Amino acid sequence: MAIDTLDPRSWLYPTPRGLYCKPGDFYIDPAVAVSRAVITHGHGDHARPGHRAALATSETLAIMRARFEGMPDTSQQPLKYGESVRVGEVDVQLVPAGHILGSAQAVLEYRGQRIVVSGDFKRRPDPTCPPFEPVPCDVFITEATFALPVFHHPSDMGEIGKLLRSVATFADHTHLVGVYSLGKCQRVIKLLRAAGWDKRIWLHGSLLSLCKLYQDHGVDLGDIAHVSDAILETFKGAIVLCPPSAIADRWARRFAEPIPAVCSGWMSVRARARQSGAELPLIISDHADWPELTQTLKDVGAPKVWVTHGREEALVHYARSIGIDAEALHLAGREEEGA
Ligand SMILES: [Zn+2]
Ligand SMILES: [Zn+2]
């Protein structure tokens, strides 16, 4: 069969278990346990326990072991960024996605055709992982979490500046900052360090193990400590990180008049910010905003784009307007963790 007549849908297509690559006999980020999975990154809607075999970056496999009690029943195959391995009749490569530690795009090649499954990604710099690398391809599968022209995330250092100004202004209060445990937490710590905050950063217990994992992978988080270890600490003027759900929890009552903040791309949506209980909503996202998404379509130059994972219609419409053959791809089991 000639390359240009090979229908990409004939070898990579959605099934109820997830996106299936037929000539490689594997699933990418499947929604259920399967015999062979390629995992783009450690977030819960992409990495699930129970696969018989999992191929991912060693960082992603470490995150999965931390979350899934070691995964003793899964045969784990680490693949370095940029290295290629043959699975069945398909060459598989993992390329940085710039989303969280270990996050990768899966680059699949079969009979001269290249499909890139980008997983979740963003384009702006993140001190906890290497930046997204655009890979020229025949089909690009993109996420669409923030795929509306209204989504323009501000600069993350500007948002961190807002937090630090509030800490300086309300020096008798505790700033309680809601962050998701995988990725957002460690990135916010690194951003605080880059902005000059070198004091101890306090952590809710549920954030400890993944911070340790990041440190073990060479991400220097500076002076961090568990809130429960502080017996005589008043937390006045302190920055305390916790999961967003803990802000309204009994746990938060130990702090006198805390000022709640939440870091998420969704904080640009007023209703979501209000719902989160954040007095200080900080727009810090691990996903591409509209300008990043549209720039990425131009950078990879794929004649075909499949859009998944969010607001498909707007991005499909945009892609078609610039001559790309675009369609929505509906995948099972995608819900956002830590946007
Ligand atoms: Zn993710
Ligand atoms: Zn996701």
GROMACS .gro file of C-alpha atoms and ligand atoms in nm:
model
  341
    1MET     CA    1   0.000   0.000   0.000
    2ALA     CA    2   0.133   0.345  -0.086
    3ILE     CA    3   0.202   0.569   0.208
    4ASP     CA    4  -0.036   0.843   0.103
    5THR     CA    5  -0.326   0.602   0.078
    6LEU     CA    6  -0.270   0.452   0.422
    7ASP     CA    7  -0.562   0.567   0.636
    8PRO     CA    8  -0.419   0.654   0.980
    9ARG     CA    9  -0.751   0.550   1.134
   10SER     CA   10  -0.682   0.197   1.010
   11TRP     CA   11  -0.393   0.160   1.255
   12LEU     CA   12  -0.472   0.397   1.543
   13TYR     CA   13  -0.827   0.440   1.663
   14PRO     CA   14  -1.040   0.488   1.976
   15THR     CA   15  -1.200   0.187   2.143
   16PRO     CA   16  -1.397   0.165   2.470
   17ARG     CA   17  -1.070   0.075   2.646
   18GLY     CA   18  -0.885   0.369   2.496
   19LEU     CA   19  -0.678   0.467   2.195
   20TYR     CA   20  -0.557   0.145   2.029
   21CYS     CA   21  -0.260   0.098   1.798
   22LYS     CA   22  -0.337  -0.215   1.601
   23PRO     CA   23  -0.004  -0.305   1.436
   24GLY     CA   24   0.169  -0.251   1.773
   25ASP     CA   25  -0.109  -0.419   1.973
   26PHE     CA   26  -0.096  -0.159   2.250
   27TYR     CA   27  -0.314   0.112   2.397
   28ILE     CA   28  -0.209   0.467   2.475
   29ASP     CA   29  -0.321   0.594   2.818
   30PRO     CA   30  -0.600   0.333   2.830
   31ALA     CA   31  -0.903   0.385   3.053
   32VAL     CA   32  -0.883   0.031   3.194
   33ALA     CA   33  -0.613  -0.227   3.263
   34VAL     CA   34  -0.483  -0.379   2.938
   35SER     CA   35  -0.210  -0.619   2.837
   36ARG     CA   36   0.019  -0.354   2.686
   37ALA     CA   37   0.004   0.021   2.749
   38VAL     CA   38   0.209   0.321   2.648
   39ILE     CA   39   0.165   0.591   2.913
   40THR     CA   40   0.225   0.959   2.833
   41HIS     CA   41   0.237   1.081   3.195
   42GLY     CA   42   0.143   1.008   3.553
   43HIS     CA   43  -0.187   1.196   3.595
   44GLY     CA   44  -0.477   0.974   3.695
   45ASP     CA   45  -0.672   1.013   3.373
   46HIS     CA   46  -0.375   0.883   3.172
   47ALA     CA   47  -0.191   0.642   3.403
   48ARG     CA   48  -0.394   0.362   3.553
   49PRO     CA   49  -0.292   0.057   3.753
   50GLY     CA   50  -0.310  -0.306   3.652
   51HIS     CA   51  -0.158  -0.318   3.304
   52ARG     CA   52   0.036  -0.632   3.227
   53ALA     CA   53   0.307  -0.423   3.055
   54ALA     CA   54   0.365  -0.049   3.061
   55LEU     CA   55   0.606   0.154   2.852
   56ALA     CA   56   0.678   0.510   2.966
   57THR     CA   57   0.963   0.738   3.073
   58SER     CA   58   1.138   0.617   3.387
   59GLU     CA   59   1.000   0.925   3.569
   60THR     CA   60   0.644   0.835   3.474
   61LEU     CA   61   0.699   0.475   3.583
   62ALA     CA   62   0.835   0.602   3.917
   63ILE     CA   63   0.524   0.819   3.961
   64MET     CA   64   0.303   0.520   3.880
   65ARG     CA   65   0.486   0.301   4.132
   66ALA     CA   66   0.442   0.573   4.396
   67ARG     CA   67   0.070   0.596   4.326
   68PHE     CA   68  -0.009   0.230   4.266
   69GLU     CA   69   0.178   0.063   4.552
   70GLY     CA   70   0.474  -0.050   4.348
   71MET     CA   71   0.284  -0.207   4.058
   72PRO     CA   72   0.430  -0.553   4.126
   73ASP     CA   73   0.216  -0.712   3.855
   74THR     CA   74   0.315  -0.474   3.578
   75SER     CA   75   0.619  -0.538   3.364
   76GLN     CA   76   0.772  -0.194   3.330
   77GLN     CA   77   0.969  -0.079   3.029
   78PRO     CA   78   1.136   0.260   3.067
   79LEU     CA   79   1.214   0.455   2.751
   80LYS     CA   80   1.436   0.765   2.747
   81TYR     CA   81   1.329   1.079   2.567
   82GLY     CA   82   1.435   1.058   2.205
   83GLU     CA   83   1.511   0.685   2.206
   84SER     CA   84   1.312   0.458   1.982
   85VAL     CA   85   1.180   0.109   2.041
   86ARG     CA   86   0.991  -0.125   1.814
   87VAL     CA   87   0.662  -0.256   1.947
   88GLY     CA   88   0.507  -0.506   1.708
   89GLU     CA   89   0.535  -0.336   1.370
   90VAL     CA   90   0.545   0.017   1.512
   91ASP     CA   91   0.838   0.237   1.613
   92VAL     CA   92   0.762   0.419   1.937
   93GLN     CA   93   0.949   0.722   2.063
   94LEU     CA   94   0.882   0.945   2.364
   95VAL     CA   95   0.943   1.318   2.328
   96PRO     CA   96   0.907   1.586   2.601
   97ALA     CA   97   0.558   1.735   2.641
   98GLY     CA   98   0.646   2.005   2.895
   99HIS     CA   99   0.347   1.914   3.115
  100ILE     CA  100   0.484   1.754   3.435
  101LEU     CA  101   0.791   1.550   3.537
  102GLY     CA  102   0.831   1.262   3.292
  103SER     CA  103   0.552   1.375   3.060
  104ALA     CA  104   0.592   1.268   2.700
  105GLN     CA  105   0.436   1.277   2.360
  106ALA     CA  106   0.413   0.932   2.205
  107VAL     CA  107   0.554   0.943   1.852
  108LEU     CA  108   0.434   0.643   1.650
  109GLU     CA  109   0.568   0.544   1.309
  110TYR     CA  110   0.421   0.277   1.088
  111ARG     CA  111   0.482   0.225   0.718
  112GLY     CA  112   0.632   0.569   0.680
  113GLN     CA  113   0.342   0.744   0.848
  114ARG     CA  114   0.397   0.934   1.174
  115ILE     CA  115   0.130   1.004   1.434
  116VAL     CA  116   0.207   1.209   1.744
  117VAL     CA  117  -0.011   1.154   2.049
  118SER     CA  118   0.076   1.461   2.250
  119GLY     CA  119  -0.100   1.364   2.573
  120ASP     CA  120  -0.131   1.678   2.787
  121PHE     CA  121   0.111   1.957   2.710
  122LYS     CA  122   0.198   2.320   2.752
  123ARG     CA  123   0.450   2.543   2.577
  124ARG     CA  124   0.568   2.783   2.844
  125PRO     CA  125   0.879   2.701   3.045
  126ASP     CA  126   0.840   2.476   3.349
  127PRO     CA  127   1.143   2.433   3.576
  128THR     CA  128   1.033   2.079   3.666
  129CYS     CA  129   1.050   1.922   3.319
  130PRO     CA  130   1.207   1.966   2.976
  131PRO     CA  131   1.009   2.181   2.729
  132PHE     CA  132   0.763   2.052   2.469
  133GLU     CA  133   0.933   1.960   2.144
  134PRO     CA  134   0.728   2.001   1.828
  135VAL     CA  135   0.763   1.691   1.608
  136PRO     CA  136   0.663   1.724   1.242
  137CYS     CA  137   0.404   1.456   1.168
  138ASP     CA  138   0.122   1.335   0.946
  139VAL     CA  139  -0.136   1.328   1.223
  140PHE     CA  140  -0.118   1.529   1.546
  141ILE     CA  141  -0.346   1.435   1.834
  142THR     CA  142  -0.389   1.737   2.056
  143GLU     CA  143  -0.555   1.797   2.389
  144ALA     CA  144  -0.808   2.080   2.410
  145THR     CA  145  -0.851   2.150   2.781
  146PHE     CA  146  -0.836   2.529   2.735
  147ALA     CA  147  -0.926   2.540   2.368
  148LEU     CA  148  -1.133   2.857   2.353
  149PRO     CA  149  -1.000   3.193   2.233
  150VAL     CA  150  -1.087   3.344   2.574
  151PHE     CA  151  -0.819   3.134   2.741
  152HIS     CA  152  -0.502   3.340   2.755
  153HIS     CA  153  -0.307   3.236   3.062
  154PRO     CA  154  -0.109   3.524   3.212
  155SER     CA  155   0.259   3.486   3.296
  156ASP     CA  156   0.312   3.243   3.583
  157MET     CA  157   0.573   3.468   3.747
  158GLY     CA  158   0.317   3.750   3.743
  159GLU     CA  159   0.071   3.526   3.927
  160ILE     CA  160   0.336   3.425   4.181
  161GLY     CA  161   0.408   3.798   4.226
  162LYS     CA  162   0.043   3.847   4.325
  163LEU     CA  163   0.080   3.579   4.591
  164LEU     CA  164   0.401   3.727   4.729
  165ARG     CA  165   0.252   4.079   4.740
  166SER     CA  166  -0.042   3.942   4.936
  167VAL     CA  167   0.195   3.764   5.177
  168ALA     CA  168   0.384   4.091   5.231
  169THR     CA  169   0.063   4.291   5.278
  170PHE     CA  170  -0.112   4.048   5.513
  171ALA     CA  171   0.193   3.945   5.710
  172ASP     CA  172  -0.004   3.820   6.014
  173HIS     CA  173  -0.201   3.572   5.807
  174THR     CA  174  -0.127   3.229   5.666
  175HIS     CA  175  -0.152   3.192   5.290
  176LEU     CA  176  -0.308   2.855   5.212
  177VAL     CA  177  -0.235   2.771   4.851
  178GLY     CA  178  -0.436   2.495   4.681
  179VAL     CA  179  -0.227   2.295   4.436
  180TYR     CA  180  -0.268   1.950   4.281
  181SER     CA  181  -0.019   1.704   4.419
  182LEU     CA  182   0.141   1.595   4.092
  183GLY     CA  183   0.309   1.869   3.895
  184LYS     CA  184   0.137   2.187   4.009
  185CYS     CA  185   0.269   2.162   4.364
  186GLN     CA  186   0.632   2.122   4.263
  187ARG     CA  187   0.610   2.383   3.988
  188VAL     CA  188   0.462   2.641   4.227
  189ILE     CA  189   0.742   2.572   4.475
  190LYS     CA  190   1.001   2.622   4.199
  191LEU     CA  191   0.829   2.943   4.086
  192LEU     CA  192   0.830   3.075   4.443
  193ARG     CA  193   1.202   3.000   4.466
  194ALA     CA  194   1.265   3.174   4.133
  195ALA     CA  195   1.076   3.476   4.265
  196GLY     CA  196   1.312   3.490   4.565
  197TRP     CA  197   1.102   3.318   4.836
  198ASP     CA  198   1.370   3.119   5.017
  199LYS     CA  199   1.184   3.064   5.344
  200ARG     CA  200   1.046   2.726   5.442
  201ILE     CA  201   0.739   2.622   5.243
  202TRP     CA  202   0.495   2.415   5.445
  203LEU     CA  203   0.313   2.117   5.297
  204HIS     CA  204  -0.005   1.925   5.366
  205GLY     CA  205   0.078   1.558   5.426
  206SER     CA  206  -0.072   1.441   5.098
  207LEU     CA  207   0.184   1.645   4.901
  208LEU     CA  208   0.493   1.498   5.065
  209SER     CA  209   0.556   1.178   4.874
  210LEU     CA  210   0.547   1.327   4.524
  211CYS     CA  211   0.767   1.619   4.636
  212LYS     CA  212   1.016   1.360   4.759
  213LEU     CA  213   0.995   1.183   4.424
  214TYR     CA  214   1.066   1.508   4.237
  215GLN     CA  215   1.362   1.576   4.468
  216ASP     CA  216   1.489   1.223   4.402
  217HIS     CA  217   1.479   1.309   4.030
  218GLY     CA  218   1.696   1.615   4.079
  219VAL     CA  219   1.431   1.886   4.118
  220ASP     CA  220   1.559   2.107   4.400
  221LEU     CA  221   1.262   2.234   4.602
  222GLY     CA  222   1.460   2.409   4.877
  223ASP     CA  223   1.340   2.408   5.238
  224ILE     CA  224   1.006   2.224   5.254
  225ALA     CA  225   0.844   2.068   5.560
  226HIS     CA  226   0.530   1.887   5.670
  227VAL     CA  227   0.281   2.108   5.856
  228SER     CA  228   0.236   1.840   6.124
  229ASP     CA  229   0.603   1.854   6.217
  230ALA     CA  230   0.561   2.213   6.337
  231ILE     CA  231   0.466   2.206   6.702
  232LEU     CA  232   0.523   2.566   6.802
  233GLU     CA  233   0.484   2.723   6.460
  234THR     CA  234   0.222   2.998   6.432
  235PHE     CA  235   0.227   3.000   6.050
  236LYS     CA  236   0.199   3.378   6.058
  237GLY     CA  237   0.333   3.507   5.729
  238ALA     CA  238   0.384   3.150   5.609
  239ILE     CA  239   0.300   2.991   5.276
  240VAL     CA  240   0.130   2.654   5.318
  241LEU     CA  241   0.054   2.434   5.017
  242CYS     CA  242  -0.234   2.187   5.027
  243PRO     CA  243  -0.464   2.008   4.785
  244PRO     CA  244  -0.747   2.244   4.676
  245SER     CA  245  -1.001   2.026   4.858
  246ALA     CA  246  -0.822   2.076   5.193
  247ILE     CA  247  -0.897   2.449   5.196
  248ALA     CA  248  -1.253   2.384   5.311
  249ASP     CA  249  -1.146   2.092   5.531
  250ARG     CA  250  -1.122   2.057   5.911
  251TRP     CA  251  -0.748   2.043   5.852
  252ALA     CA  252  -0.745   2.413   5.757
  253ARG     CA  253  -0.893   2.522   6.091
  254ARG     CA  254  -0.553   2.509   6.262
  255PHE     CA  255  -0.455   2.828   6.078
  256ALA     CA  256  -0.572   3.163   6.213
  257GLU     CA  257  -0.756   3.361   5.947
  258PRO     CA  258  -0.595   3.191   5.650
  259ILE     CA  259  -0.609   3.354   5.308
  260PRO     CA  260  -0.703   3.082   5.060
  261ALA     CA  261  -0.544   3.082   4.715
  262VAL     CA  262  -0.582   2.823   4.438
  263CYS     CA  263  -0.344   2.770   4.145
  264SER     CA  264  -0.516   2.638   3.832
  265GLY     CA  265  -0.580   2.729   3.472
  266TRP     CA  266  -0.949   2.725   3.566
  267MET     CA  267  -0.902   3.026   3.793
  268SER     CA  268  -0.956   3.244   3.486
  269VAL     CA  269  -1.320   3.133   3.493
  270ARG     CA  270  -1.487   3.346   3.757
  271ALA     CA  271  -1.747   3.084   3.854
  272ARG     CA  272  -1.481   2.816   3.899
  273ALA     CA  273  -1.269   3.052   4.109
  274ARG     CA  274  -1.565   3.137   4.332
  275GLN     CA  275  -1.657   2.769   4.365
  276SER     CA  276  -1.302   2.684   4.475
  277GLY     CA  277  -1.327   2.917   4.773
  278ALA     CA  278  -1.013   3.102   4.663
  279GLU     CA  279  -0.985   3.461   4.778
  280LEU     CA  280  -0.675   3.476   4.567
  281PRO     CA  281  -0.725   3.284   4.240
  282LEU     CA  282  -0.394   3.233   4.061
  283ILE     CA  283  -0.400   3.133   3.694
  284ILE     CA  284  -0.118   2.882   3.673
  285SER     CA  285  -0.191   2.607   3.425
  286ASP     CA  286  -0.016   2.287   3.319
  287HIS     CA  287  -0.207   2.291   2.991
  288ALA     CA  288  -0.164   2.497   2.677
  289ASP     CA  289  -0.391   2.799   2.642
  290TRP     CA  290  -0.549   2.902   2.311
  291PRO     CA  291  -0.243   3.082   2.169
  292GLU     CA  292  -0.020   2.788   2.266
  293LEU     CA  293  -0.260   2.534   2.109
  294THR     CA  294  -0.292   2.723   1.782
  295GLN     CA  295   0.084   2.791   1.765
  296THR     CA  296   0.148   2.420   1.820
  297LEU     CA  297  -0.073   2.322   1.527
  298LYS     CA  298   0.141   2.552   1.312
  299ASP     CA  299   0.467   2.423   1.459
  300VAL     CA  300   0.398   2.053   1.396
  301GLY     CA  301   0.251   2.124   1.054
  302ALA     CA  302   0.037   1.811   1.045
  303PRO     CA  303  -0.217   1.797   0.761
  304LYS     CA  304  -0.448   1.602   0.991
  305VAL     CA  305  -0.531   1.688   1.352
  306TRP     CA  306  -0.742   1.490   1.592
  307VAL     CA  307  -0.869   1.688   1.889
  308THR     CA  308  -0.947   1.529   2.223
  309HIS     CA  309  -0.980   1.598   2.590
  310GLY     CA  310  -1.192   1.911   2.628
  311ARG     CA  311  -1.338   2.177   2.402
  312GLU     CA  312  -1.293   2.000   2.071
  313GLU     CA  313  -1.531   2.208   1.855
  314ALA     CA  314  -1.350   2.542   1.872
  315LEU     CA  315  -1.009   2.397   1.793
  316VAL     CA  316  -1.149   2.176   1.516
  317HIS     CA  317  -1.312   2.484   1.366
  318TYR     CA  318  -0.991   2.685   1.394
  319ALA     CA  319  -0.779   2.409   1.242
  320ARG     CA  320  -1.016   2.372   0.946
  321SER     CA  321  -1.002   2.748   0.891
  322ILE     CA  322  -0.628   2.721   0.829
  323GLY     CA  323  -0.665   2.424   0.596
  324ILE     CA  324  -0.607   2.136   0.837
  325ASP     CA  325  -0.823   1.824   0.808
  326ALA     CA  326  -0.939   1.825   1.172
  327GLU     CA  327  -1.186   1.617   1.366
  328ALA     CA  328  -1.280   1.543   1.726
  329LEU     CA  329  -1.161   1.216   1.872
  330HIS     CA  330  -1.368   1.096   2.163
  331LEU     CA  331  -1.166   0.898   2.413
  332ALA     CA  332  -1.295   0.705   2.710
  333GLY     CA  333  -1.200   0.798   3.065
  334ARG     CA  334  -1.057   1.146   3.032
  335GLU     CA  335  -1.111   1.379   3.323
  336GLU     CA  336  -0.879   1.653   3.420
  337GLU     CA  337  -0.647   1.613   3.711
  338GLY     CA  338  -0.464   1.924   3.812
  339ALA     CA  339  -0.538   2.161   3.526
  340ZN      ZN  340  -0.207   1.568   3.275
  341ZN      ZN  341  -0.513   1.483   3.099
   0.00000   0.00000   0.00000
